[in-house]
XYZ file of C-alpha atoms in Angstrom:
529
model
C -0.596 -0.194 0.053
C 3.033 2.492 0.858
C 4.400 1.824 -2.762
C 0.695 2.414 -4.511
C -0.401 5.835 -1.934
C 3.936 7.056 -3.294
C 2.311 6.511 -6.389
C -0.435 8.864 -6.060
C 0.994 11.274 -4.737
C 3.393 11.075 -7.219
C 1.292 11.142 -9.547
C -1.027 14.585 -7.625
C 2.525 16.616 -7.884
C 2.669 15.571 -11.701
C -0.749 17.335 -11.862
C -0.533 20.152 -10.355
C 2.774 20.906 -11.487
C 1.175 21.362 -14.809
C -2.258 23.067 -14.943
C 0.184 25.210 -12.222
C -0.937 28.079 -14.934
C -4.453 26.816 -15.622
C -7.101 29.725 -14.626
C -8.910 27.293 -13.052
C -6.598 26.311 -10.426
C -6.102 30.499 -9.567
C -10.599 30.193 -9.105
C -9.387 27.032 -6.310
C -6.486 29.247 -4.596
C -9.001 32.449 -4.273
C -11.992 30.465 -3.257
C -10.501 29.570 -0.387
C -8.203 31.802 0.834
C -11.685 34.286 0.530
C -13.313 31.026 2.912
C -11.247 31.223 5.759
C -11.173 34.576 4.990
C -14.230 34.712 5.764
C -14.888 31.628 7.848
C -12.685 33.537 11.051
C -14.524 37.220 9.636
C -18.041 35.686 10.842
C -16.999 33.044 13.166
C -17.074 34.998 16.098
C -20.427 36.690 15.380
C -21.853 34.535 17.742
C -19.497 33.556 20.116
C -16.733 37.859 21.015
C -20.915 39.592 22.521
C -21.674 36.011 24.887
C -18.094 36.236 26.006
C -17.923 39.346 26.540
C -20.291 40.138 28.406
C -19.687 36.342 30.023
C -16.628 38.078 31.330
C -17.871 41.056 32.921
C -20.696 38.860 34.768
C -17.581 37.400 36.227
C -16.887 40.473 38.286
C -20.062 40.954 39.130
C -19.733 37.686 42.445
C -16.078 37.451 42.743
C -16.595 41.831 44.108
C -19.840 40.486 45.979
C -18.002 38.271 46.749
C -15.859 38.997 49.475
C -17.906 41.465 52.148
C -20.964 37.749 51.759
C -16.335 35.484 52.408
C -16.062 37.252 55.731
C -19.911 37.862 56.907
C -20.722 34.082 56.581
C -17.121 32.711 58.391
C -18.647 32.434 61.279
C -20.784 30.246 60.651
C -19.585 28.306 58.116
C -17.430 26.138 60.647
C -13.836 26.371 61.234
C -11.364 27.310 58.793
C -10.851 25.129 55.376
C -13.965 23.515 54.888
C -16.133 24.672 52.982
C -19.991 24.541 51.450
C -20.142 24.328 47.730
C -17.688 23.828 44.612
C -17.458 24.781 41.963
C -18.035 22.295 37.770
C -15.787 23.386 35.963
C -17.312 21.355 33.178
C -20.811 23.658 33.372
C -19.523 26.036 35.674
C -22.359 25.261 38.248
C -21.849 25.350 42.078
C -22.664 22.449 44.132
C -23.802 22.797 47.421
C -21.568 19.439 49.325
C -23.035 18.530 52.809
C -21.433 20.849 54.743
C -21.454 21.045 59.104
C -23.865 23.633 59.048
C -27.929 23.155 59.299
C -28.340 25.844 56.987
C -26.573 23.751 54.178
C -28.452 21.112 54.517
C -32.242 22.214 55.552
C -31.498 23.916 51.686
C -33.918 21.857 48.951
C -32.662 19.733 45.651
C -33.045 22.540 43.509
C -30.602 24.634 45.310
C -27.875 22.219 45.373
C -27.772 23.062 41.199
C -27.941 26.238 41.618
C -26.883 27.876 37.677
C -24.070 30.516 36.971
C -22.932 32.742 35.210
C -18.932 31.735 34.477
C -16.878 33.148 37.002
C -13.545 34.315 38.230
C -11.332 32.536 41.488
C -14.472 33.012 43.722
C -17.691 31.843 42.688
C -21.477 32.999 44.101
C -23.773 31.155 43.559
C -27.538 33.269 41.845
C -30.843 32.468 41.933
C -32.226 30.143 39.418
C -34.142 32.449 36.331
C -36.145 29.762 34.615
C -34.751 31.046 31.247
C -32.057 31.938 28.967
C -32.675 35.660 29.371
C -29.235 37.972 30.740
C -29.362 39.226 34.746
C -29.243 42.688 33.344
C -29.972 44.371 30.941
C -28.707 47.669 30.529
C -25.196 45.353 31.056
C -25.699 43.558 27.748
C -26.710 46.956 25.823
C -23.581 48.724 26.846
C -21.661 45.365 24.843
C -23.418 47.075 21.883
C -20.578 49.482 21.829
C -17.349 46.936 23.151
C -18.416 44.343 20.591
C -18.618 46.876 17.781
C -15.071 47.841 18.221
C -14.213 44.700 18.342
C -15.814 43.639 15.353
C -15.159 46.656 13.401
C -11.287 46.690 14.445
C -10.703 44.405 12.056
C -12.370 46.285 8.854
C -10.688 49.805 9.931
C -6.707 48.017 10.388
C -7.751 47.066 6.404
C -9.051 50.123 5.221
C -5.616 51.421 6.214
C -3.478 48.530 4.388
C -5.894 48.022 1.524
C -4.028 51.968 -0.590
C -0.276 50.708 0.432
C -1.422 46.731 -0.723
C -2.675 48.193 -4.312
C 0.055 49.954 -5.664
C 2.750 47.373 -4.500
C 0.763 43.775 -5.816
C 1.321 45.584 -9.400
C 5.382 46.384 -8.550
C 6.051 42.474 -7.076
C 2.491 41.291 -8.702
C 0.351 38.775 -6.135
C 1.978 35.618 -5.449
C 3.240 37.709 -2.846
C 0.843 39.070 -0.888
C -2.209 36.387 -1.397
C 0.786 33.968 0.296
C 2.109 36.850 3.296
C -2.080 37.441 3.791
C -2.481 33.178 4.432
C 1.106 33.659 7.383
C -1.331 36.931 8.183
C -4.603 35.500 8.569
C -3.093 32.093 10.281
C -1.450 33.726 13.496
C -4.414 35.579 13.278
C -6.943 32.593 14.342
C -4.594 31.528 17.104
C -4.141 34.115 19.070
C -8.107 33.936 18.549
C -8.417 30.259 20.119
C -5.942 31.196 23.215
C -6.566 34.725 23.804
C -8.993 35.440 27.503
C -8.660 39.543 27.532
C -10.483 41.910 25.606
C -7.464 43.557 24.960
C -5.701 40.322 23.198
C -8.870 39.016 21.368
C -8.470 43.211 19.743
C -5.349 43.173 18.930
C -6.154 39.276 16.012
C -9.024 40.988 15.163
C -6.680 43.910 13.934
C -4.264 41.859 12.747
C -6.271 39.798 10.301
C -7.568 43.017 8.495
C -3.372 43.094 7.593
C -4.030 39.277 6.080
C -7.171 40.109 4.829
C -6.711 43.140 2.321
C -2.978 41.110 0.981
C -5.166 37.829 0.877
C -8.264 39.809 -1.159
C -6.401 42.594 -3.560
C -4.621 40.264 -4.237
C -6.892 37.604 -4.580
C -9.493 39.257 -6.597
C -7.235 41.724 -9.037
C -5.856 37.573 -10.218
C -8.255 36.714 -11.269
C -9.534 39.924 -13.481
C -5.375 39.605 -14.942
C -6.683 36.049 -16.080
C -9.548 36.289 -17.327
C -9.532 38.904 -19.739
C -12.925 38.636 -20.813
C -15.782 40.330 -19.216
C -18.554 37.418 -19.509
C -16.411 35.712 -17.894
C -14.558 37.673 -15.763
C -17.873 37.837 -14.433
C -18.835 34.541 -14.556
C -15.200 33.423 -12.355
C -15.770 36.237 -9.734
C -18.907 34.895 -8.939
C -17.158 32.058 -8.181
C -14.673 33.023 -6.076
C -17.695 35.407 -4.294
C -19.487 32.056 -3.777
C -15.628 31.429 -1.549
C -16.428 34.624 0.524
C -20.450 33.713 0.611
C -19.671 30.669 1.732
C -17.212 31.769 4.364
C -19.908 33.841 5.520
C -22.736 31.061 5.678
C -20.237 28.551 7.839
C -18.895 30.623 10.276
C -21.835 32.190 12.595
C -23.479 28.852 12.213
C -20.268 26.782 12.662
C -18.935 29.077 15.800
C -22.039 29.117 17.441
C -22.266 25.249 18.038
C -18.973 24.282 18.264
C -18.732 27.090 21.390
C -21.638 25.915 23.296
C -20.970 22.885 23.070
C -17.374 22.318 22.635
C -16.090 25.722 24.008
C -14.639 29.027 22.397
C -11.140 26.856 20.897
C -12.939 24.732 19.285
C -13.165 26.789 15.944
C -10.531 28.570 15.536
C -7.979 25.838 15.785
C -10.245 23.674 13.013
C -9.380 26.697 11.043
C -5.962 27.246 11.390
C -5.658 23.248 10.392
C -7.186 24.759 6.786
C -5.540 27.067 6.817
C -2.514 24.889 6.659
C -3.752 23.015 3.571
C -4.607 26.539 1.879
C -1.093 28.012 2.594
C 0.425 24.890 0.864
C -1.574 24.842 -2.649
C -0.531 28.804 -3.099
C 3.691 27.344 -1.460
C 3.237 24.576 -4.473
C 0.945 25.647 -6.143
C 1.906 29.879 -6.906
C 5.620 29.721 -5.616
C 5.634 32.865 -3.638
C 9.018 33.772 -3.772
C 8.887 34.991 -6.861
C 7.772 38.206 -7.790
C 6.288 39.045 -11.250
C 5.351 43.238 -11.864
C 2.735 44.018 -13.985
C 4.261 44.717 -18.346
C 2.427 48.143 -17.835
C 1.732 51.039 -15.912
C -1.467 51.256 -13.869
C -3.043 53.990 -13.096
C -2.296 55.697 -10.310
C -4.189 54.332 -6.836
C -5.916 58.558 -6.421
C -6.578 58.448 -10.692
C -8.908 55.944 -9.967
C -10.752 57.727 -6.655
C -11.436 60.895 -8.648
C -13.807 58.319 -11.120
C -17.359 59.085 -10.358
C -18.452 55.693 -12.130
C -16.487 53.932 -10.337
C -16.587 56.115 -6.469
C -20.311 55.139 -7.281
C -18.922 51.297 -7.597
C -17.631 51.076 -4.764
C -20.206 53.863 -3.093
C -23.085 50.590 -3.768
C -20.686 47.760 -2.225
C -19.789 50.019 0.819
C -23.693 50.780 1.239
C -25.316 47.421 0.170
C -22.101 45.075 3.498
C -22.979 48.144 5.718
C -26.368 46.825 5.938
C -24.993 43.191 7.483
C -22.478 44.945 9.428
C -24.400 46.842 11.846
C -26.494 43.068 11.948
C -23.650 41.391 13.351
C -22.965 43.412 16.916
C -26.155 44.609 17.542
C -29.037 41.985 16.002
C -27.053 39.063 18.219
C -27.511 41.224 21.532
C -31.391 42.788 20.857
C -31.749 38.690 20.432
C -30.113 38.460 24.312
C -32.607 40.757 25.505
C -35.623 40.052 23.924
C -36.045 36.989 22.960
C -34.111 35.561 25.226
C -32.315 33.631 22.549
C -29.976 30.924 23.626
C -26.140 30.887 22.444
C -26.342 28.967 19.225
C -28.944 30.413 18.282
C -26.845 33.886 17.757
C -25.096 32.432 15.441
C -27.559 30.192 13.056
C -29.764 33.466 12.934
C -27.625 35.075 10.086
C -27.864 31.179 8.329
C -30.363 32.300 6.034
C -28.716 34.937 5.037
C -25.352 33.136 4.414
C -27.922 30.686 2.278
C -29.072 33.518 0.002
C -26.454 35.252 -0.560
C -24.163 32.106 -1.384
C -27.984 32.097 -4.253
C -27.431 35.241 -5.017
C -23.607 35.830 -5.908
C -23.706 32.028 -8.004
C -26.443 33.377 -9.882
C -26.559 36.734 -11.243
C -22.388 35.878 -12.054
C -23.630 34.863 -15.062
C -26.717 36.572 -14.752
C -26.220 40.918 -14.326
C -23.949 40.270 -17.435
C -27.326 39.169 -19.812
C -29.547 41.593 -17.600
C -27.088 44.595 -16.850
C -25.159 44.853 -13.773
C -26.437 48.538 -12.747
C -29.572 47.408 -12.791
C -29.053 44.119 -10.805
C -27.005 46.336 -8.731
C -29.992 49.060 -8.363
C -32.481 45.761 -7.145
C -30.766 45.273 -4.564
C -30.465 48.030 -3.196
C -33.953 47.927 -2.670
C -33.702 44.900 -1.217
C -31.477 45.526 1.385
C -32.996 48.030 2.657
C -36.688 46.836 2.392
C -34.990 43.592 3.983
C -33.384 45.313 7.197
C -36.629 47.826 7.939
C -38.256 45.024 8.709
C -35.814 42.262 10.978
C -36.698 44.519 14.071
C -40.097 43.210 13.989
C -39.257 39.618 14.641
C -41.031 38.359 17.578
C -38.693 35.464 17.790
C -36.198 33.547 15.441
C -38.263 32.192 13.305
C -39.564 35.809 12.299
C -35.930 36.840 12.062
C -35.740 33.833 8.925
C -37.763 35.575 5.927
C -35.856 39.065 6.514
C -32.654 37.739 6.663
C -33.074 35.779 4.088
C -33.844 38.424 1.886
C -30.503 40.841 3.163
C -28.768 38.446 1.578
C -29.890 37.613 -1.422
C -30.204 41.424 -2.243
C -26.185 41.585 -1.481
C -24.965 38.558 -3.158
C -26.944 40.699 -6.108
C -24.891 44.316 -5.449
C -21.171 42.173 -5.094
C -22.022 39.987 -7.768
C -22.996 42.686 -10.158
C -20.541 45.398 -9.068
C -17.050 43.898 -7.950
C -16.477 42.743 -12.208
C -17.750 46.667 -13.082
C -15.157 47.730 -11.566
C -12.875 45.282 -13.678
C -14.412 46.546 -15.968
C -14.786 50.524 -15.929
C -10.646 50.596 -16.223
C -10.603 47.702 -18.686
C -13.016 50.873 -20.667
C -11.595 53.214 -19.136
C -7.854 53.268 -17.961
C -5.260 51.154 -18.061
C -6.584 47.014 -17.508
C -3.884 46.858 -13.798
C -6.268 46.264 -11.343
C -5.233 46.223 -8.139
C -5.418 49.026 -6.794
C -9.448 49.665 -7.877
C -9.972 45.755 -6.021
C -7.731 48.190 -3.184
C -10.484 50.461 -3.876
C -13.445 48.258 -4.165
C -12.076 46.599 -0.825
C -11.784 49.749 1.051
C -15.713 49.643 -0.468
C -16.649 46.957 1.691
C -14.037 47.939 4.536
C -15.627 51.296 5.420
C -19.351 48.836 5.470
C -17.513 46.246 7.787
C -15.249 49.145 9.874
C -18.216 52.399 9.757
C -21.646 49.622 10.111
C -20.432 48.185 14.083
C -18.843 50.543 14.889
C -21.266 53.167 14.311
C -24.335 50.738 15.049
C -22.927 49.783 18.226
C -23.908 53.678 19.411
C -26.640 54.097 17.635
C -28.445 50.749 18.873
C -26.863 51.135 23.044
C -28.873 55.128 23.106
C -32.198 55.040 20.322
C -32.259 51.572 19.979
C -32.276 48.594 17.380
C -34.464 49.389 15.666
C -34.317 52.420 14.829
C -30.804 51.929 13.425
C -31.638 49.475 11.750
C -35.018 52.091 9.680
C -32.080 54.702 8.917
C -29.915 51.951 7.220
C -32.482 51.223 5.298
C -33.690 53.969 3.576
C -30.243 54.940 2.936
C -29.869 52.211 0.950
C -32.639 52.920 -0.725
C -31.762 57.173 -1.636
C -28.763 55.586 -2.813
C -29.997 53.245 -4.913
C -30.410 55.079 -7.882
C -27.973 56.027 -8.683
C -26.718 53.060 -10.351
C -28.210 53.998 -13.600
C -25.593 55.884 -14.647
C -23.609 53.274 -14.470
C -25.586 51.956 -17.231
C -23.145 53.665 -20.360
C -20.210 54.106 -18.188
C -18.456 56.458 -20.844
C -14.344 54.912 -22.401
C -10.947 56.531 -24.250
C -11.674 56.562 -28.118
C -8.460 53.664 -28.563
C -10.683 51.457 -25.793
C -13.773 52.064 -27.881
C -12.760 51.806 -30.984
C -10.840 48.528 -30.548
C -13.706 47.483 -28.227
C -15.710 47.808 -31.423
C -13.191 45.893 -34.652
C -14.422 43.329 -35.895
C -11.293 42.067 -37.520
C -9.620 40.792 -33.760
C -10.137 37.543 -33.720
C -11.027 38.260 -29.719
C -13.815 38.604 -27.957
C -15.594 41.916 -27.996
C -14.928 42.519 -23.825
C -11.927 40.880 -24.445
C -8.848 43.977 -23.231
C -5.474 45.216 -23.777
C -4.166 42.738 -20.901
C -4.291 40.664 -23.821
C -0.383 40.864 -26.486
C -2.689 42.260 -30.129
C 0.339 42.590 -32.219
C -0.215 44.377 -35.572
C -0.513 43.235 -38.581
C -1.740 45.502 -42.078
C -5.301 46.578 -41.270
C -5.975 43.106 -39.430
C -5.017 42.658 -35.166
C -4.538 39.296 -34.221
C -4.679 38.683 -29.788
C -3.023 35.740 -28.194
C -3.942 34.560 -24.918
C -1.556 33.396 -22.542
C -4.145 31.289 -20.258
C -5.886 27.786 -21.550
């Protein structure tokens, strides 16, 4: 068996070497990178609010017990005796027989009193009878802390993107995407073993740097190898499917493992999967090689002055800001109004994740046929209406339909606007894609930076329903701007290339291909299979 395993392994390695330059392999690598990045992004959504609330609550019983211990020391028996044992398995206090009449006279129901996770000196709390938290005020105060922690990743990514985009133009896409994997792996390990707010904040911020490298380099790599506009839209739709799958799996994966196994388990599993992605990148992409672009791209500043690129970026930003505001605030609102259990906090996002996956898959190809501007505009309207309906839910089942609408509509927007960013560069600028996808990622990050930080404060001050109403109205008002993307003007020479019937390339393939003039004819060669 060892011999045949070696033969099969050699066949796999030789196949990988042969397919190293295949566009499908590159698409698969980008798909996996986005999948793991967004699993780590969303796996913390159900974990962090409950975990931080638990840490804060653990300080109260410990402080209360300092006084209680001194007052009861004269009645609880000689030094060294104890009346209760803390179960580290389920964080409950179990009352022992003791040597006092009070301990023996307690009812059997009081011997297993529920306890919020506590520090070294626990105190049994009165049973609540349900999963409602003890203090709604303390729960509302968690909005700001959770919002800032969630926003830290997107804020750091927002700062890093303007540097990563031009860097990929100079050194290529292979090295930045591999560096992104390394940073994401370290961030995942930090999440697994961090037990304080500061360390969790640092881990989330580190993930922002890794995400910037992975997403900008990954999207730029796809745009450079898929030069036909229709094929590019389909490929980016598949890659966004990896993003959608990560968003889909992350919350339920995190909530179930957090409740039944512990906080460390989901992050260690993600770290193991990240090692597989890193090995694949190391073998296929060979990140030690520097491969700069053959032509100098348009500067980041000039691209940001393009109004059509700004409209596309705005649609990405405000569309994703809706779900970004929901991530830190919806679990807290559910804990306050529905008394939801831990696993329900993540499962509530499942309809949005499934519908996002469906939306990106369908409209990755369909948007090119019916008009990407139209898909984006309809998507923005649906996002706005759906988030306004979210606060009307009275239980977890009432969240299914509005969350499904939010996810499906954001999938429409992302799968339409990501390809159109590359199309606008081909039409109006030089066909080098690192900087324009840095802008797209900046827009994405602005939504996920401003959303949680602002959303947490708004939810604390005027309530979750008003928060959803505000972002819903913003999305509805922005939607009509997508009409301007219906027929954007381009440079005259590029329009001439598009309309040249003698060019053997397809009508939407651009200057990333090598074209050789021979008299009046133009022959174009594609470097990829």
